[in-house]
Amino acid sequence: MTSASHKTVQCLSPAGLHTMAYQEWGDSHNPNILLCIHGVTRVSDDFDQLARSMCDTYRVICPDVVGRGRSGRLRDPQFYVVPQYVSDIVTLLARLNASSVDLVGTSMGGLIGLGLASLPDNPIRKLVLNDVGPNLNPGALTRIAAYIGADMRFPTFEAGAAYIKSISLPFGEHTDVEWHKLAADVLRQNAGGEWVRHYDLGLAVPFATSTVENFKSAEVMLWAAYDAIQCPTLLVRGGQSDLLSRDVAVSMTQRGPKAKLVEFDGVGHAPTLLHSDQITVVSDFLFGQ
């Protein structure tokens, strides 16, 4: 199957119901499911290339996490947090009737995977964490938070695409075609003809209300969650990542699931999994014994 079908599932937050959209690649009856979850301001389309390469073996499921892309928006933006996202993924897995899944999570998607894989009786068979771990660089988070809530509007697609490229340079070298796709996936034209990013600006609210104490408490909880993971885990890291330090990555190979670490030089936060060398690392891990 060379293209995806688009589906939705209804989820629940303390503020009410919302819709989560997802793309499905491959045979809908295939019991082997690969779940791919994107980063904080990205969308399910990020995994198009990975899904195409995997959909002969897997039923590949790529959701738009609530507040992004084709999914609905939360009535209360305070719930744009990982526990809510984990809850939504559990609802999605119930829709899929999935008893076992492999999971690839980039950045925020990796935190969602980490949280789910830490729970007793979870369905995760193998876990791929793409440039994320329990310790996150505050400076990198500040950089990311600064552009999440900015109400950017562009008169042309080209202007918007140039901006997306400018904030995405840590992704590493990409062709002009790849940069165009990375921009087109997250830009939409509004009713006034302006080009805007395809997510709820309310995503910035939890960042704005976070404190140093909250941050330190979250790290303690994330390490406890990581240490509870029992499934085989692959940690992919951009060699120049400013979000996941090499010291933390090495620590992740020595505790909890003792992740296998693979680094890509010339890449920061985060590897896009668009290129064959990155896809091969993921597929070799998933298909290996």
Coordinates of C-alpha atoms in Angstrom, one line a residue:
M1 CA 0.0 0.0 0.0
T2 CA 1.7 3.2 -1.1
S3 CA -0.8 5.7 0.4
A4 CA -2.5 6.0 3.7
S5 CA -6.2 5.9 4.6
H6 CA -7.4 8.7 7.0
K7 CA -9.5 7.8 10.1
T8 CA -10.5 9.2 13.4
V9 CA -11.2 8.1 16.9
Q10 CA -13.1 10.0 19.7
C11 CA -11.1 10.6 22.9
L12 CA -11.8 12.1 26.3
S13 CA -10.1 14.8 28.4
P14 CA -11.3 16.3 31.7
A15 CA -12.6 19.2 29.5
G16 CA -14.7 17.0 27.3
L17 CA -14.6 14.9 24.1
H18 CA -12.2 15.5 21.2
T19 CA -11.3 13.8 17.9
M20 CA -7.9 12.3 17.2
A21 CA -7.1 11.8 13.5
Y22 CA -4.7 9.1 12.3
Q23 CA -3.3 7.6 9.1
E24 CA -3.2 3.9 8.5
W25 CA -0.8 2.2 6.1
G26 CA -0.9 -1.4 5.0
D27 CA -3.3 -4.3 5.6
S28 CA -6.0 -3.2 8.2
H29 CA -6.2 -6.9 9.3
N30 CA -2.4 -7.2 9.9
P31 CA -1.9 -8.0 13.6
N32 CA 1.6 -6.6 13.5
I33 CA 1.1 -2.9 14.3
L34 CA 3.7 -0.1 14.2
L35 CA 2.7 3.0 16.0
C36 CA 4.6 6.2 15.0
I37 CA 4.1 9.4 17.1
H38 CA 5.5 12.8 16.1
G39 CA 7.1 15.7 17.9
V40 CA 5.5 18.6 19.6
T41 CA 4.7 20.9 16.6
R42 CA 4.8 18.2 13.9
V43 CA 2.2 15.9 12.4
S44 CA 1.6 12.3 11.3
D45 CA 2.9 13.0 7.8
D46 CA 6.4 13.1 9.2
F47 CA 6.4 9.3 9.0
D48 CA 5.3 8.9 5.4
Q49 CA 8.7 7.6 4.2
L50 CA 9.1 5.3 7.2
A51 CA 5.5 4.0 6.8
R52 CA 6.0 3.3 3.1
S53 CA 9.1 1.2 3.9
M54 CA 7.3 -0.7 6.7
C55 CA 3.8 -1.2 5.5
D56 CA 4.4 -4.5 3.8
T57 CA 5.4 -6.0 7.2
Y58 CA 3.3 -3.8 9.5
R59 CA -0.1 -2.1 9.8
V60 CA 1.5 1.3 10.3
I61 CA -0.6 3.8 12.4
C62 CA 0.4 7.5 12.5
P63 CA -1.8 9.7 14.7
D64 CA -2.0 13.5 14.8
V65 CA -1.7 14.1 18.5
V66 CA -4.6 16.3 19.7
G67 CA -4.1 20.0 18.9
R68 CA -2.1 19.2 15.8
G69 CA -2.8 18.6 12.1
R70 CA -6.2 17.0 11.3
S71 CA -7.0 16.3 15.0
G72 CA -9.4 18.3 17.1
R73 CA -8.4 21.0 19.7
L74 CA -8.8 20.8 23.4
R75 CA -11.3 23.1 25.1
D76 CA -8.8 23.6 27.9
P77 CA -5.1 23.9 26.8
Q78 CA -3.8 23.0 30.2
F79 CA -4.4 19.4 29.2
Y80 CA -1.9 19.6 26.3
V81 CA 0.4 17.4 28.5
V82 CA 1.9 13.9 28.2
P83 CA -0.6 12.1 30.5
Q84 CA -3.5 13.2 28.3
Y85 CA -1.6 12.1 25.2
V86 CA -0.9 8.7 26.7
S87 CA -4.6 8.4 27.5
D88 CA -5.5 9.2 23.9
I89 CA -3.1 6.6 22.5
V90 CA -4.6 4.0 24.8
T91 CA -8.0 4.9 23.3
L92 CA -6.5 4.5 19.8
L93 CA -5.1 1.1 20.6
A94 CA -8.5 0.0 21.8
R95 CA -10.0 1.1 18.5
L96 CA -7.3 -0.9 16.7
N97 CA -7.9 -3.9 18.9
A98 CA -4.1 -4.0 19.4
S99 CA -2.8 -6.5 21.9
S100 CA 0.8 -5.8 21.0
V101 CA 2.5 -2.9 19.1
D102 CA 5.9 -1.6 18.3
L103 CA 6.3 2.1 18.8
V104 CA 8.5 4.8 17.3
G105 CA 8.3 8.2 19.0
T106 CA 10.1 11.3 18.0
S107 CA 10.8 13.9 20.8
M108 CA 7.3 14.4 22.4
G109 CA 6.2 11.2 20.7
G110 CA 9.0 9.4 22.5
L111 CA 7.9 10.8 25.9
I112 CA 4.4 9.4 25.1
G113 CA 6.0 6.1 24.3
L114 CA 8.1 6.1 27.4
G115 CA 5.1 6.8 29.5
L116 CA 3.0 4.1 28.0
A117 CA 5.9 1.5 28.0
S118 CA 6.4 2.1 31.7
L119 CA 2.9 1.0 32.7
P120 CA 2.1 -2.5 34.0
D121 CA 0.5 -4.7 31.4
N122 CA 1.3 -2.3 28.5
P123 CA 1.2 -3.6 24.9
I124 CA 4.6 -2.3 23.8
R125 CA 6.8 -5.1 22.2
K126 CA 9.7 -2.9 21.1
L127 CA 10.2 0.8 21.7
V128 CA 12.2 3.4 19.6
L129 CA 12.9 6.7 21.3
N130 CA 14.0 9.3 18.8
D131 CA 16.2 12.0 20.4
V132 CA 14.5 12.1 23.8
G133 CA 15.0 10.9 27.3
P134 CA 14.2 11.5 31.0
N135 CA 16.6 14.5 31.2
L136 CA 15.8 17.4 28.8
N137 CA 18.0 20.4 28.3
P138 CA 16.2 23.5 29.7
G139 CA 17.8 25.7 27.1
A140 CA 16.5 23.5 24.3
L141 CA 13.0 23.5 25.8
T142 CA 13.2 27.3 26.1
R143 CA 14.1 27.5 22.4
I144 CA 11.2 25.2 21.4
A145 CA 8.7 27.0 23.7
A146 CA 9.6 30.4 22.2
Y147 CA 8.3 29.5 18.8
I148 CA 5.4 27.2 19.8
G149 CA 3.2 30.1 21.0
A150 CA 4.2 32.7 18.4
D151 CA 1.2 33.6 16.2
M152 CA 3.2 33.5 12.9
R153 CA 1.3 34.4 9.7
F154 CA 2.9 34.4 6.2
P155 CA 1.7 36.1 3.0
T156 CA 2.9 33.2 0.9
F157 CA 3.7 29.5 1.2
E158 CA 7.3 30.3 0.3
A159 CA 7.6 32.7 3.2
G160 CA 6.2 30.2 5.6
A161 CA 8.4 27.4 4.3
A162 CA 11.5 29.6 4.8
Y163 CA 10.5 30.1 8.4
I164 CA 9.8 26.4 9.0
K165 CA 13.3 25.6 7.5
S166 CA 14.9 28.2 9.7
I167 CA 13.5 26.7 12.9
S168 CA 14.1 23.2 11.7
L169 CA 17.8 23.4 10.7
P170 CA 18.8 21.1 13.5
F171 CA 17.1 18.3 11.5
G172 CA 20.3 18.3 9.5
E173 CA 20.9 18.2 5.7
H174 CA 17.8 17.7 3.5
T175 CA 17.1 18.3 -0.1
D176 CA 14.9 21.1 -1.4
V177 CA 12.1 18.6 -2.0
E178 CA 12.4 17.3 1.6
W179 CA 12.4 20.8 3.0
H180 CA 9.3 21.6 1.0
K181 CA 7.5 18.5 2.3
L182 CA 8.5 19.3 5.9
A183 CA 7.0 22.7 5.5
A184 CA 3.9 21.6 3.5
D185 CA 3.0 19.1 6.2
V186 CA 2.6 21.8 8.9
L187 CA 1.4 24.9 7.0
R188 CA -2.2 25.6 6.1
Q189 CA -3.9 28.6 4.5
N190 CA -6.5 30.3 6.7
A191 CA -9.7 32.0 5.6
G192 CA -7.9 35.2 5.0
G193 CA -5.4 33.6 2.7
E194 CA -2.5 33.7 5.1
W195 CA -0.3 30.7 5.7
V196 CA -0.2 29.5 9.3
R197 CA 1.1 26.6 11.2
H198 CA -1.3 23.6 11.6
Y199 CA -1.6 23.4 15.4
D200 CA -3.3 25.1 18.3
L201 CA -1.3 27.9 19.7
G202 CA -2.7 26.8 23.1
L203 CA 0.1 24.1 23.1
A204 CA 2.3 26.9 24.6
V205 CA 0.1 27.2 27.7
P206 CA 1.6 24.3 29.7
F207 CA 5.1 25.6 28.8
A208 CA 4.3 29.1 30.0
T209 CA 2.9 27.9 33.3
S210 CA 5.8 25.5 34.1
T211 CA 8.2 26.2 36.9
V212 CA 11.7 25.0 37.9
E213 CA 10.1 22.9 40.6
N214 CA 7.7 21.3 38.0
F215 CA 10.6 20.7 35.7
K216 CA 12.7 18.9 38.4
S217 CA 9.7 16.9 39.5
A218 CA 9.0 15.8 36.0
E219 CA 12.5 14.6 35.5
V220 CA 12.3 12.4 38.6
M221 CA 9.1 10.9 37.4
L222 CA 10.5 10.4 33.9
W223 CA 13.5 8.5 35.2
A224 CA 11.3 6.3 37.3
A225 CA 9.1 5.6 34.3
Y226 CA 12.2 4.9 32.1
D227 CA 13.6 2.5 34.8
A228 CA 10.2 0.6 34.7
I229 CA 10.4 -0.1 31.0
Q230 CA 11.1 -3.8 30.3
C231 CA 10.8 -4.1 26.5
P232 CA 13.8 -3.9 24.1
T233 CA 14.5 -0.2 23.5
L234 CA 16.4 1.7 20.8
L235 CA 17.6 5.2 21.4
V236 CA 18.3 7.3 18.3
R237 CA 20.2 10.5 18.9
G238 CA 21.2 13.4 16.7
G239 CA 24.9 13.7 17.3
Q240 CA 24.6 17.5 17.9
S241 CA 21.2 17.3 19.7
D242 CA 20.7 20.2 22.1
L243 CA 17.7 18.4 23.8
L244 CA 19.2 15.1 24.7
S245 CA 22.8 15.3 25.9
R246 CA 25.3 12.4 25.2
D247 CA 25.8 11.9 28.9
V248 CA 22.1 11.3 29.4
A249 CA 22.0 9.0 26.4
V250 CA 24.8 6.9 27.7
S251 CA 23.1 6.7 31.1
M252 CA 20.0 5.4 29.3
T253 CA 22.2 2.5 28.0
Q254 CA 23.2 1.6 31.5
R255 CA 19.8 1.6 33.4
G256 CA 16.2 0.7 32.9
P257 CA 15.8 -1.2 29.6
K258 CA 19.5 -0.5 28.8
A259 CA 18.7 1.0 25.4
K260 CA 20.8 0.4 22.4
L261 CA 22.2 3.8 21.3
V262 CA 22.7 4.9 17.7
E263 CA 23.8 8.4 16.9
F264 CA 23.8 10.3 13.6
D265 CA 26.5 12.9 13.1
G266 CA 25.6 16.2 11.5
V267 CA 22.1 16.1 13.0
G268 CA 20.7 17.9 16.0
H269 CA 17.2 17.6 17.4
A270 CA 15.8 15.5 15.9
P271 CA 16.5 12.9 13.2
T272 CA 13.6 13.1 10.7
L273 CA 13.6 9.4 9.8
L274 CA 13.3 10.5 6.2
H275 CA 16.7 9.1 5.1
S276 CA 17.5 5.5 4.3
D277 CA 20.3 5.2 6.8
Q278 CA 18.0 6.3 9.6
I279 CA 15.1 4.1 8.4
T280 CA 17.5 1.1 8.2
V281 CA 18.6 1.5 11.8
V282 CA 15.0 1.5 12.9
S283 CA 13.9 -1.4 10.7
D284 CA 17.0 -3.5 11.7
F285 CA 16.1 -3.1 15.4
L286 CA 12.4 -3.8 14.9
F287 CA 13.0 -6.9 12.7
G288 CA 15.9 -8.2 14.7
Q289 CA 15.5 -10.9 17.4

